[in-house]
PDB file of C-alpha atoms in Angstrom:
ATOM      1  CA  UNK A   1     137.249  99.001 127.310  1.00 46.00           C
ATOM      2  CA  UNK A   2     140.562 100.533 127.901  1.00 55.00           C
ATOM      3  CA  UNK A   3     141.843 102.329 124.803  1.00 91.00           C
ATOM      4  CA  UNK A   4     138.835 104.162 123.739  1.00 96.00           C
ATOM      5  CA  UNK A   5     138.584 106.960 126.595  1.00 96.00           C
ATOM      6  CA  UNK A   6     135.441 109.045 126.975  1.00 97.00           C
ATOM      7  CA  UNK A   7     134.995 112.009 129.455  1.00 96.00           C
ATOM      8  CA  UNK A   8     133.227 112.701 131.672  1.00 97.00           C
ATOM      9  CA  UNK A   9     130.882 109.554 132.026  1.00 96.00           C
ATOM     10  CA  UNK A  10     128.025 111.410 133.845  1.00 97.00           C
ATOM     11  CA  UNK A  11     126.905 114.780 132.326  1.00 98.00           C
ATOM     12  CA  UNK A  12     123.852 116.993 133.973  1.00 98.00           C
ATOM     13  CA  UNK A  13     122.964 119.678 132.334  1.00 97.00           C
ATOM     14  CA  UNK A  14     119.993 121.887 132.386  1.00 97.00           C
ATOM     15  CA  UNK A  15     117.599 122.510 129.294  1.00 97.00           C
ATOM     16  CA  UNK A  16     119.092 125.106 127.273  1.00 97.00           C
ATOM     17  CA  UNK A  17     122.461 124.595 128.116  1.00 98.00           C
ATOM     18  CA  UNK A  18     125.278 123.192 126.328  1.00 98.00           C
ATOM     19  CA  UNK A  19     127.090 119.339 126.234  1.00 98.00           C
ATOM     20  CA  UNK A  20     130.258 118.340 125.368  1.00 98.00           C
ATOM     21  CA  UNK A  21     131.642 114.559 125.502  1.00 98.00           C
ATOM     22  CA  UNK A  22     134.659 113.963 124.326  1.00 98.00           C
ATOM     23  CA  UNK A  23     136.099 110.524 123.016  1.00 98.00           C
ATOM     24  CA  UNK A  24     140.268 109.976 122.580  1.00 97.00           C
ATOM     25  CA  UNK A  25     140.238 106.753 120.281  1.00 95.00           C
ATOM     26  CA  UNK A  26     142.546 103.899 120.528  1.00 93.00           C
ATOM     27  CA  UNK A  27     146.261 104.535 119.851  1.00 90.00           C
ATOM     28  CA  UNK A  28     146.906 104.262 115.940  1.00 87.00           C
ATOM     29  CA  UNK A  29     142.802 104.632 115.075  1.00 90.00           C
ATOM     30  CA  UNK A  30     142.362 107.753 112.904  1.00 90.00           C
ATOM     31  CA  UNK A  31     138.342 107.095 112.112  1.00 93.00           C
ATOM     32  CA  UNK A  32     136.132 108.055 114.943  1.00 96.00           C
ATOM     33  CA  UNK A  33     132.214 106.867 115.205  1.00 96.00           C
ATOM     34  CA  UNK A  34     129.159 108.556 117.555  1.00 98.00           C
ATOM     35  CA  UNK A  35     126.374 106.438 118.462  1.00 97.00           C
ATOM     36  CA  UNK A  36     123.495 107.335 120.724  1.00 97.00           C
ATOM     37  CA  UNK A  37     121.866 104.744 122.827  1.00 93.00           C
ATOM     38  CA  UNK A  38     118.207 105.656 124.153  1.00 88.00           C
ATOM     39  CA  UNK A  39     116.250 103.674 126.756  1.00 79.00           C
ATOM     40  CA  UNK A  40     115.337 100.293 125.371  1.00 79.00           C
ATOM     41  CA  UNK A  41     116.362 100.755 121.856  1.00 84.00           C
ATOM     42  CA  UNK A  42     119.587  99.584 120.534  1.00 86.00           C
ATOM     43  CA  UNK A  43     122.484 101.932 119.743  1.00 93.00           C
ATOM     44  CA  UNK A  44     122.012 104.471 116.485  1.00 95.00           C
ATOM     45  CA  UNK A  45     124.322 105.499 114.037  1.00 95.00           C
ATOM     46  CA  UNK A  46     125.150 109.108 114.270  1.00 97.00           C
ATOM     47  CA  UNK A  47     128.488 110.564 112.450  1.00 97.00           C
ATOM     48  CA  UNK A  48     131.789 109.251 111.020  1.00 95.00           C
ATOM     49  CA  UNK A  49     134.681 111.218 111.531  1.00 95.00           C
ATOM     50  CA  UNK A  50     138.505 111.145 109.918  1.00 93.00           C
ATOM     51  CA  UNK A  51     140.960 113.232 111.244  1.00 87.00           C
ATOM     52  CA  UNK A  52     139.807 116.788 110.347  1.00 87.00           C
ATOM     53  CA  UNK A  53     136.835 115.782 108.115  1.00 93.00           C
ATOM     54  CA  UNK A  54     132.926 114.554 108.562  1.00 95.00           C
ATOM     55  CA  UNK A  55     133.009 111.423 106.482  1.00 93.00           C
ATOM     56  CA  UNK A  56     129.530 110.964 106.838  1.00 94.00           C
ATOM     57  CA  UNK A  57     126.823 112.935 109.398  1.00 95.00           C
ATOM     58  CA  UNK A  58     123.604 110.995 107.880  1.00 93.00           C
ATOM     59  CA  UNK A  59     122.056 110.090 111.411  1.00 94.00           C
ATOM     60  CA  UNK A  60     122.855 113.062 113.248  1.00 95.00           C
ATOM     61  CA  UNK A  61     119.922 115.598 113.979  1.00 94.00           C
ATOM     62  CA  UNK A  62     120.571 118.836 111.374  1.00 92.00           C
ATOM     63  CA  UNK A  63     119.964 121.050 114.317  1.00 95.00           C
ATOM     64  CA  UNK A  64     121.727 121.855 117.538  1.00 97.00           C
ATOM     65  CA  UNK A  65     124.249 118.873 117.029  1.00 98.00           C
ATOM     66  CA  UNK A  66     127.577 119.021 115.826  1.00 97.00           C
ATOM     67  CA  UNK A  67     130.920 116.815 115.543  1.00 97.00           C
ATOM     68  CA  UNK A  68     134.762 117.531 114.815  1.00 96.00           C
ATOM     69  CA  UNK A  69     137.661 115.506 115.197  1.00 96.00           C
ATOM     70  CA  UNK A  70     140.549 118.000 115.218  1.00 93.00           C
ATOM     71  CA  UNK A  71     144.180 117.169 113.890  1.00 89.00           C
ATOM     72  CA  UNK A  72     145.059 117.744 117.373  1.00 89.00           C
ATOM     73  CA  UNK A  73     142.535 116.419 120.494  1.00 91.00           C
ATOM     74  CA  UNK A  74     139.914 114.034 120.798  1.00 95.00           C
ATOM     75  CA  UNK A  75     136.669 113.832 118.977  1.00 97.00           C
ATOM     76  CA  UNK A  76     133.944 116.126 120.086  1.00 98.00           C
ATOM     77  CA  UNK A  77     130.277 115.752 120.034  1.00 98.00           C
ATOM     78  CA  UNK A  78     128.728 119.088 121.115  1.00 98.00           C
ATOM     79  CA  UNK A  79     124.605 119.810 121.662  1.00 98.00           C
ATOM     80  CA  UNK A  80     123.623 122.755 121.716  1.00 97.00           C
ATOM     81  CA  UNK A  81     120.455 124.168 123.803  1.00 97.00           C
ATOM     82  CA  UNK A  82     119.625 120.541 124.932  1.00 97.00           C
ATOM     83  CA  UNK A  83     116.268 119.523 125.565  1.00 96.00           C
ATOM     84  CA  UNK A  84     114.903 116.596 127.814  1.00 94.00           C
ATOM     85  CA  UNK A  85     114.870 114.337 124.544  1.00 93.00           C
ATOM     86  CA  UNK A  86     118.651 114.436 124.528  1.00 96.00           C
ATOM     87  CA  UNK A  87     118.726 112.529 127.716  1.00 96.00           C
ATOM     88  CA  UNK A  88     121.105 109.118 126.196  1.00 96.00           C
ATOM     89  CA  UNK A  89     123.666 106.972 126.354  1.00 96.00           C
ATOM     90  CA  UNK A  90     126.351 108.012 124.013  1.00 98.00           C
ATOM     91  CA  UNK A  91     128.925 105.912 122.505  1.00 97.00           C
ATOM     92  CA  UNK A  92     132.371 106.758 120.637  1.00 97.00           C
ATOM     93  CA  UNK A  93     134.021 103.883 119.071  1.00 96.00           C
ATOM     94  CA  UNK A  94     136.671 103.889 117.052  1.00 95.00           C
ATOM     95  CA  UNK A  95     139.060 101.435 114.072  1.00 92.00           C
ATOM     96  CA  UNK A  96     141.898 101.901 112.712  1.00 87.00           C
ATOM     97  CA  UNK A  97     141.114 101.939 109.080  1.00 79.00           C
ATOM     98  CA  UNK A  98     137.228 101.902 107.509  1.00 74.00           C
ATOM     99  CA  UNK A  99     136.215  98.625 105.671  1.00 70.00           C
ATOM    100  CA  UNK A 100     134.384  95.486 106.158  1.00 64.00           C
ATOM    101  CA  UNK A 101     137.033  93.582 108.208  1.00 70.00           C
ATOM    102  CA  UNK A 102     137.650  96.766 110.337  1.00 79.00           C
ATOM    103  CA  UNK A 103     135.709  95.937 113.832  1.00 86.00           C
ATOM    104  CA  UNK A 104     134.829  99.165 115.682  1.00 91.00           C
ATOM    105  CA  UNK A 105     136.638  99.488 119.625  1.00 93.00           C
ATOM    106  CA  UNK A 106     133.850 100.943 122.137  1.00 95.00           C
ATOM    107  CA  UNK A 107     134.630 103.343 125.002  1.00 96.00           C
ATOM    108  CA  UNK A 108     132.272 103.071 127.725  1.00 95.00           C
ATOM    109  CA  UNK A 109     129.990 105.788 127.108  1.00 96.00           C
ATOM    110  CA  UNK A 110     128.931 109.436 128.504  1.00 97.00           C
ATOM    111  CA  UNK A 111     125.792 109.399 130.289  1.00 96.00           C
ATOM    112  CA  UNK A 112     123.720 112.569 129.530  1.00 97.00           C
ATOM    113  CA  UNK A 113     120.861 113.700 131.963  1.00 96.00           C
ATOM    114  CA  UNK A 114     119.319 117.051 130.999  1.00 96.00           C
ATOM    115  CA  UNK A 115     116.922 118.312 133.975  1.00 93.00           C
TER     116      UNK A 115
ATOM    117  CA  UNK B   1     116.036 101.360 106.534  1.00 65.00           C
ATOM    118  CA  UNK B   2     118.398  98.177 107.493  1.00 71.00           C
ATOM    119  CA  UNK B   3     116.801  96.773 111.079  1.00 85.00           C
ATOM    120  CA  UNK B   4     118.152  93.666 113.294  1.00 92.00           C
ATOM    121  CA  UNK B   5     115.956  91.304 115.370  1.00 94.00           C
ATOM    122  CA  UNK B   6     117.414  89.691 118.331  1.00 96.00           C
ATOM    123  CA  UNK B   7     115.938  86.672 120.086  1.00 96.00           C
ATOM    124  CA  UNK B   8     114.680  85.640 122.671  1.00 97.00           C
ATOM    125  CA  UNK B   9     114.695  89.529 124.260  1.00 95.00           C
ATOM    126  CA  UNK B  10     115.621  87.888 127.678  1.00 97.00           C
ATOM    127  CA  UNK B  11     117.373  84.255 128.262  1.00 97.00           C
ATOM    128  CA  UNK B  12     117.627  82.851 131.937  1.00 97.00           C
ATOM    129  CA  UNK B  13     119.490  79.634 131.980  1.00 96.00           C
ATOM    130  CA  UNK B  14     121.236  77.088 134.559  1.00 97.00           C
ATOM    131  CA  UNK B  15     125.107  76.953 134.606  1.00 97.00           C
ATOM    132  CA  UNK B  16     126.010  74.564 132.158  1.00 97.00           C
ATOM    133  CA  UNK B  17     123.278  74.589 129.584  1.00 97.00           C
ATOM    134  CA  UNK B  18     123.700  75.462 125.981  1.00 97.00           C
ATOM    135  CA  UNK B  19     122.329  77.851 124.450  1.00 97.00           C
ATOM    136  CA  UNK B  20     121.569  80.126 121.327  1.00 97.00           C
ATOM    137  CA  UNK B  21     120.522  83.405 120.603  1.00 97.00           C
ATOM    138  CA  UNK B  22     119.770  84.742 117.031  1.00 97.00           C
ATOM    139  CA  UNK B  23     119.816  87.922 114.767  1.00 96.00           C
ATOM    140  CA  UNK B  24     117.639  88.463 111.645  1.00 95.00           C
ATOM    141  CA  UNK B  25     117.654  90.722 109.186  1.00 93.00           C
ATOM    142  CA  UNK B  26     115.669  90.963 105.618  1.00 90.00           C
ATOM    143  CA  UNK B  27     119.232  93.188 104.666  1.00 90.00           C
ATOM    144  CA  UNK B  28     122.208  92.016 103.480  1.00 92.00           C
ATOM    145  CA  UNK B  29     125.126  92.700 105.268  1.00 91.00           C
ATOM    146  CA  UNK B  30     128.715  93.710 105.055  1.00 88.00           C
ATOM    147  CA  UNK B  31     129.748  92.293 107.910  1.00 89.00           C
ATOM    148  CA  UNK B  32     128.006  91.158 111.183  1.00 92.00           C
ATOM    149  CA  UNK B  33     129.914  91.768 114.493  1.00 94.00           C
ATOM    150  CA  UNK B  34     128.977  90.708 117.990  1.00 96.00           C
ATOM    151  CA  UNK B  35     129.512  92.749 121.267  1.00 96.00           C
ATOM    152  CA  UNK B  36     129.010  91.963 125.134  1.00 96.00           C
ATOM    153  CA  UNK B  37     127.786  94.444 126.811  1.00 94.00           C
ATOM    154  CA  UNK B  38     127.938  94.999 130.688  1.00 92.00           C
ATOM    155  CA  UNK B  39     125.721  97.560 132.557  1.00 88.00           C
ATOM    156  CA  UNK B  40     127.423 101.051 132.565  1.00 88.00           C
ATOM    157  CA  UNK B  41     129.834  99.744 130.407  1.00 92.00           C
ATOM    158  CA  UNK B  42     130.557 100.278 126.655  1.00 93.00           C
ATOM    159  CA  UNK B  43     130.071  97.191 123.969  1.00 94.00           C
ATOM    160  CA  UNK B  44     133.097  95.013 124.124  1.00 94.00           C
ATOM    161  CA  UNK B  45     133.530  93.409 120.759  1.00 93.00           C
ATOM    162  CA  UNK B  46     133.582  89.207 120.780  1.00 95.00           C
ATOM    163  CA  UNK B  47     134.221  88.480 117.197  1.00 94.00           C
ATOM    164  CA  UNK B  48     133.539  90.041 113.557  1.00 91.00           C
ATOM    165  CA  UNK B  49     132.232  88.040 110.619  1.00 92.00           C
ATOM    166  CA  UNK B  50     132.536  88.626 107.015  1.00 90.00           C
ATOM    167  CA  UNK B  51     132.107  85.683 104.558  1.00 91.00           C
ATOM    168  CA  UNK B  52     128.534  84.376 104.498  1.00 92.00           C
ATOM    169  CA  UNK B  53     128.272  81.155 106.037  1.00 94.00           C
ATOM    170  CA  UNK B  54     131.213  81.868 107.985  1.00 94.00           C
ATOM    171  CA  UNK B  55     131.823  79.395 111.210  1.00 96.00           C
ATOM    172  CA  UNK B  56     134.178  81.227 113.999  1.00 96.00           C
ATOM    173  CA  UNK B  57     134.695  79.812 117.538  1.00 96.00           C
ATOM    174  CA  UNK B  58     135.923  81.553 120.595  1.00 94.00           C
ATOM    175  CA  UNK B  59     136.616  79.142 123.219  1.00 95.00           C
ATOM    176  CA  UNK B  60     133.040  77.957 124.154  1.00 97.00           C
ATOM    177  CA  UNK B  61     131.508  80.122 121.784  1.00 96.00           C
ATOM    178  CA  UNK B  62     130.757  79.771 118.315  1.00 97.00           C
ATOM    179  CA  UNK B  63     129.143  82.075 115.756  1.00 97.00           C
ATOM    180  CA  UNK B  64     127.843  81.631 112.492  1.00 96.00           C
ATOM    181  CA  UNK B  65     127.189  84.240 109.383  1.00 95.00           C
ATOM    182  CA  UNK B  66     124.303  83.079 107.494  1.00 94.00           C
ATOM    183  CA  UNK B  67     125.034  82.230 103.626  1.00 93.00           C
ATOM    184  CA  UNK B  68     122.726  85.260 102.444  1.00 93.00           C
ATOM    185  CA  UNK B  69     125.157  87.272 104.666  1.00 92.00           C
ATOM    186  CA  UNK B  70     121.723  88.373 106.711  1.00 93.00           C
ATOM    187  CA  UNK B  71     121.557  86.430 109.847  1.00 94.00           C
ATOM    188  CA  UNK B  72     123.860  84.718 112.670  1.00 96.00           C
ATOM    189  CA  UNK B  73     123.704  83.053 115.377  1.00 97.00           C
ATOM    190  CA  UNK B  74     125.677  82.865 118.955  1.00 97.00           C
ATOM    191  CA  UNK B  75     126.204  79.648 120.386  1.00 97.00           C
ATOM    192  CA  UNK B  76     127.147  79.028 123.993  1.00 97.00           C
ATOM    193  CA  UNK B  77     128.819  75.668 125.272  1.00 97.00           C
ATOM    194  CA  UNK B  78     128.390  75.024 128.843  1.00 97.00           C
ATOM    195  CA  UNK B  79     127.535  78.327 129.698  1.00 97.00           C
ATOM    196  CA  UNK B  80     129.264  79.554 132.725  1.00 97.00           C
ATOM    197  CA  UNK B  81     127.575  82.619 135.309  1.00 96.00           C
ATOM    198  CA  UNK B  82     130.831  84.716 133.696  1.00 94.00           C
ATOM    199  CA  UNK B  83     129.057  84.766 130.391  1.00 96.00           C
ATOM    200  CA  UNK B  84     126.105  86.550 132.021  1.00 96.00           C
ATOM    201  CA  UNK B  85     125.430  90.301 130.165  1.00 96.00           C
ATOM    202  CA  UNK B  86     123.679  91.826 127.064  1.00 96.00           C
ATOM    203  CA  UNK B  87     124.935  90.497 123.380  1.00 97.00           C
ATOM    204  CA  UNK B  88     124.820  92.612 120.660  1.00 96.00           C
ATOM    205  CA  UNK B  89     124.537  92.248 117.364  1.00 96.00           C
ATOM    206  CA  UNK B  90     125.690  94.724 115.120  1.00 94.00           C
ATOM    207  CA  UNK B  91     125.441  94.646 110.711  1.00 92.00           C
ATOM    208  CA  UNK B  92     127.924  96.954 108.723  1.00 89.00           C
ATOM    209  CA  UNK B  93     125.549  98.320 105.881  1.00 85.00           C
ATOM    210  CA  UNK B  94     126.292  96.964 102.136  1.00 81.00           C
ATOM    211  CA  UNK B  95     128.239  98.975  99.812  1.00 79.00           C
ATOM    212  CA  UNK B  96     130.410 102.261 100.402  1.00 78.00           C
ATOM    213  CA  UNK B  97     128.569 102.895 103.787  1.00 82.00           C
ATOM    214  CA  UNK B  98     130.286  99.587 105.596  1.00 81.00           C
ATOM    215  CA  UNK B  99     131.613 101.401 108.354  1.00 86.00           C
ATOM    216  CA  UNK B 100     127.936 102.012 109.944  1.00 88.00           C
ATOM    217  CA  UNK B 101     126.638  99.532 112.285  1.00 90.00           C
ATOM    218  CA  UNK B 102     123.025  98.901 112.568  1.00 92.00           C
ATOM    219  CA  UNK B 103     122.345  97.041 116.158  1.00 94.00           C
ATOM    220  CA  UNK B 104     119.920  94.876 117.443  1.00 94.00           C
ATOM    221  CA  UNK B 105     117.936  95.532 120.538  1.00 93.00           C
ATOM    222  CA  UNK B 106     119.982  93.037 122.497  1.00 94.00           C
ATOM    223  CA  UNK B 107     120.004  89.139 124.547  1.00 96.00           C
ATOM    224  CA  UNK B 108     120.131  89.774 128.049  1.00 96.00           C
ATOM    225  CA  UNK B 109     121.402  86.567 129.130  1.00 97.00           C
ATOM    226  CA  UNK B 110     121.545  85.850 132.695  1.00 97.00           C
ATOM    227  CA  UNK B 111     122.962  82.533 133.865  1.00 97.00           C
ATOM    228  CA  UNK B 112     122.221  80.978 137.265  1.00 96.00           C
ATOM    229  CA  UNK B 113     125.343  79.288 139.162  1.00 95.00           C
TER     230      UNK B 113
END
């Protein structure tokens, strides 16, 4: 999965605290995807990102979660005051323009442990 | 809500056996793309379809968009212990929202050399 980097891979943090994963996409992709990945379910659908703007945020919780991708920097997925429930895989993926016939790169994921 | 059945959950075959695994929908799709994923590892993507009833092959692998454009299938040639992992299928919603994915749950395939 070279091309879509994530950092760090392993996060611990403690309940109440503060995460932040970043994800650089692949060179020349300007729309950024989050998905979260929970024990044994599949991977969900959580915000669309352009360079600067939230194209669309529709699966992301309303509280304690946010997402930027800044005209300079990677994409950032910060949660706030994280709770045990936040404990996931998460994904950034990334294509080059948005359509149909535009497949979506994966990075290999930030693994988030809250204790 | 658009949803994505995979099956069979879990597929243990002999090196050199065929084999298919499916992905069902009642939704119509956009597009239906297929990923390999490896533990600890992000989804890497194996091939995109678009066109309903659409036939593409990757070496001994061939997949197939149903004409309703809301189920494929993944066929496996002579399947090899390299082709061991979890495939993904993943269906771009209809309309202005193509760009999110719905996934299935998964095939973990696991092939004995």
């Amino acid at each position: 999965n070279a091309g879509v980097m994530q950092n760090p891979r392993h996060l611990v943090r403690r309940r109440g605290q503060e995460a932040r994963l970043r994800c650089s996409p692949m060179k020349g992709h300007s729309h950024v995807y989050w998905y979260r990945q929970l024990p044994e379910e599949g991977l969900k659908f959580m915000v669309y990102l352009q360079k600067e703007n939230i194209i669309d945020e529709s699966g992301m919780p309303k509280e304690r979660f946010s997402a930027e991708f800044p005209k300079e920097g990677p994409s950032i997925l910060r949660i706030q005051q994280v709770v045990r429930g936040d404990s996931a895989a998460y994904f950034c993926a990334s294509s080059p323009q948005q359509g149909p016939n535009q497949p979506q790169h994966f990075g290999d994921g930030t693994r988030l442990s809250i204790l | 809500t658009q949803l994505l059945e995979q099956s069979p959950q879990f597929l243990s075959i002999q090196e050199g056996e065929n084999l298919t695994v499916y992905c069902n929908s009642s939704s119509v799709f956009s597009s239906l793309q297929w990923y390999r994923q490896e533990p600890g590892e992000g989804p890497v993507l194996l091939v995109t379809v678009v066109t309903g009833g659409e036939v593409k092959k990757l070496k001994r692998l061939t997949f197939q968009f149903g004409d309703a454009r809301k189920d494929s299938s993944l066929h496996i040639t002579a399947a090899q212990p390299g082709d061991t992992g979890l495939y993904l299928c993943a269906g771009g919603a209809s309309g202005g929202s193509n760009y999110k994915l719905t996934f299935g749950k998964g095939t973990l395939l696991t092939v004995n050399p």
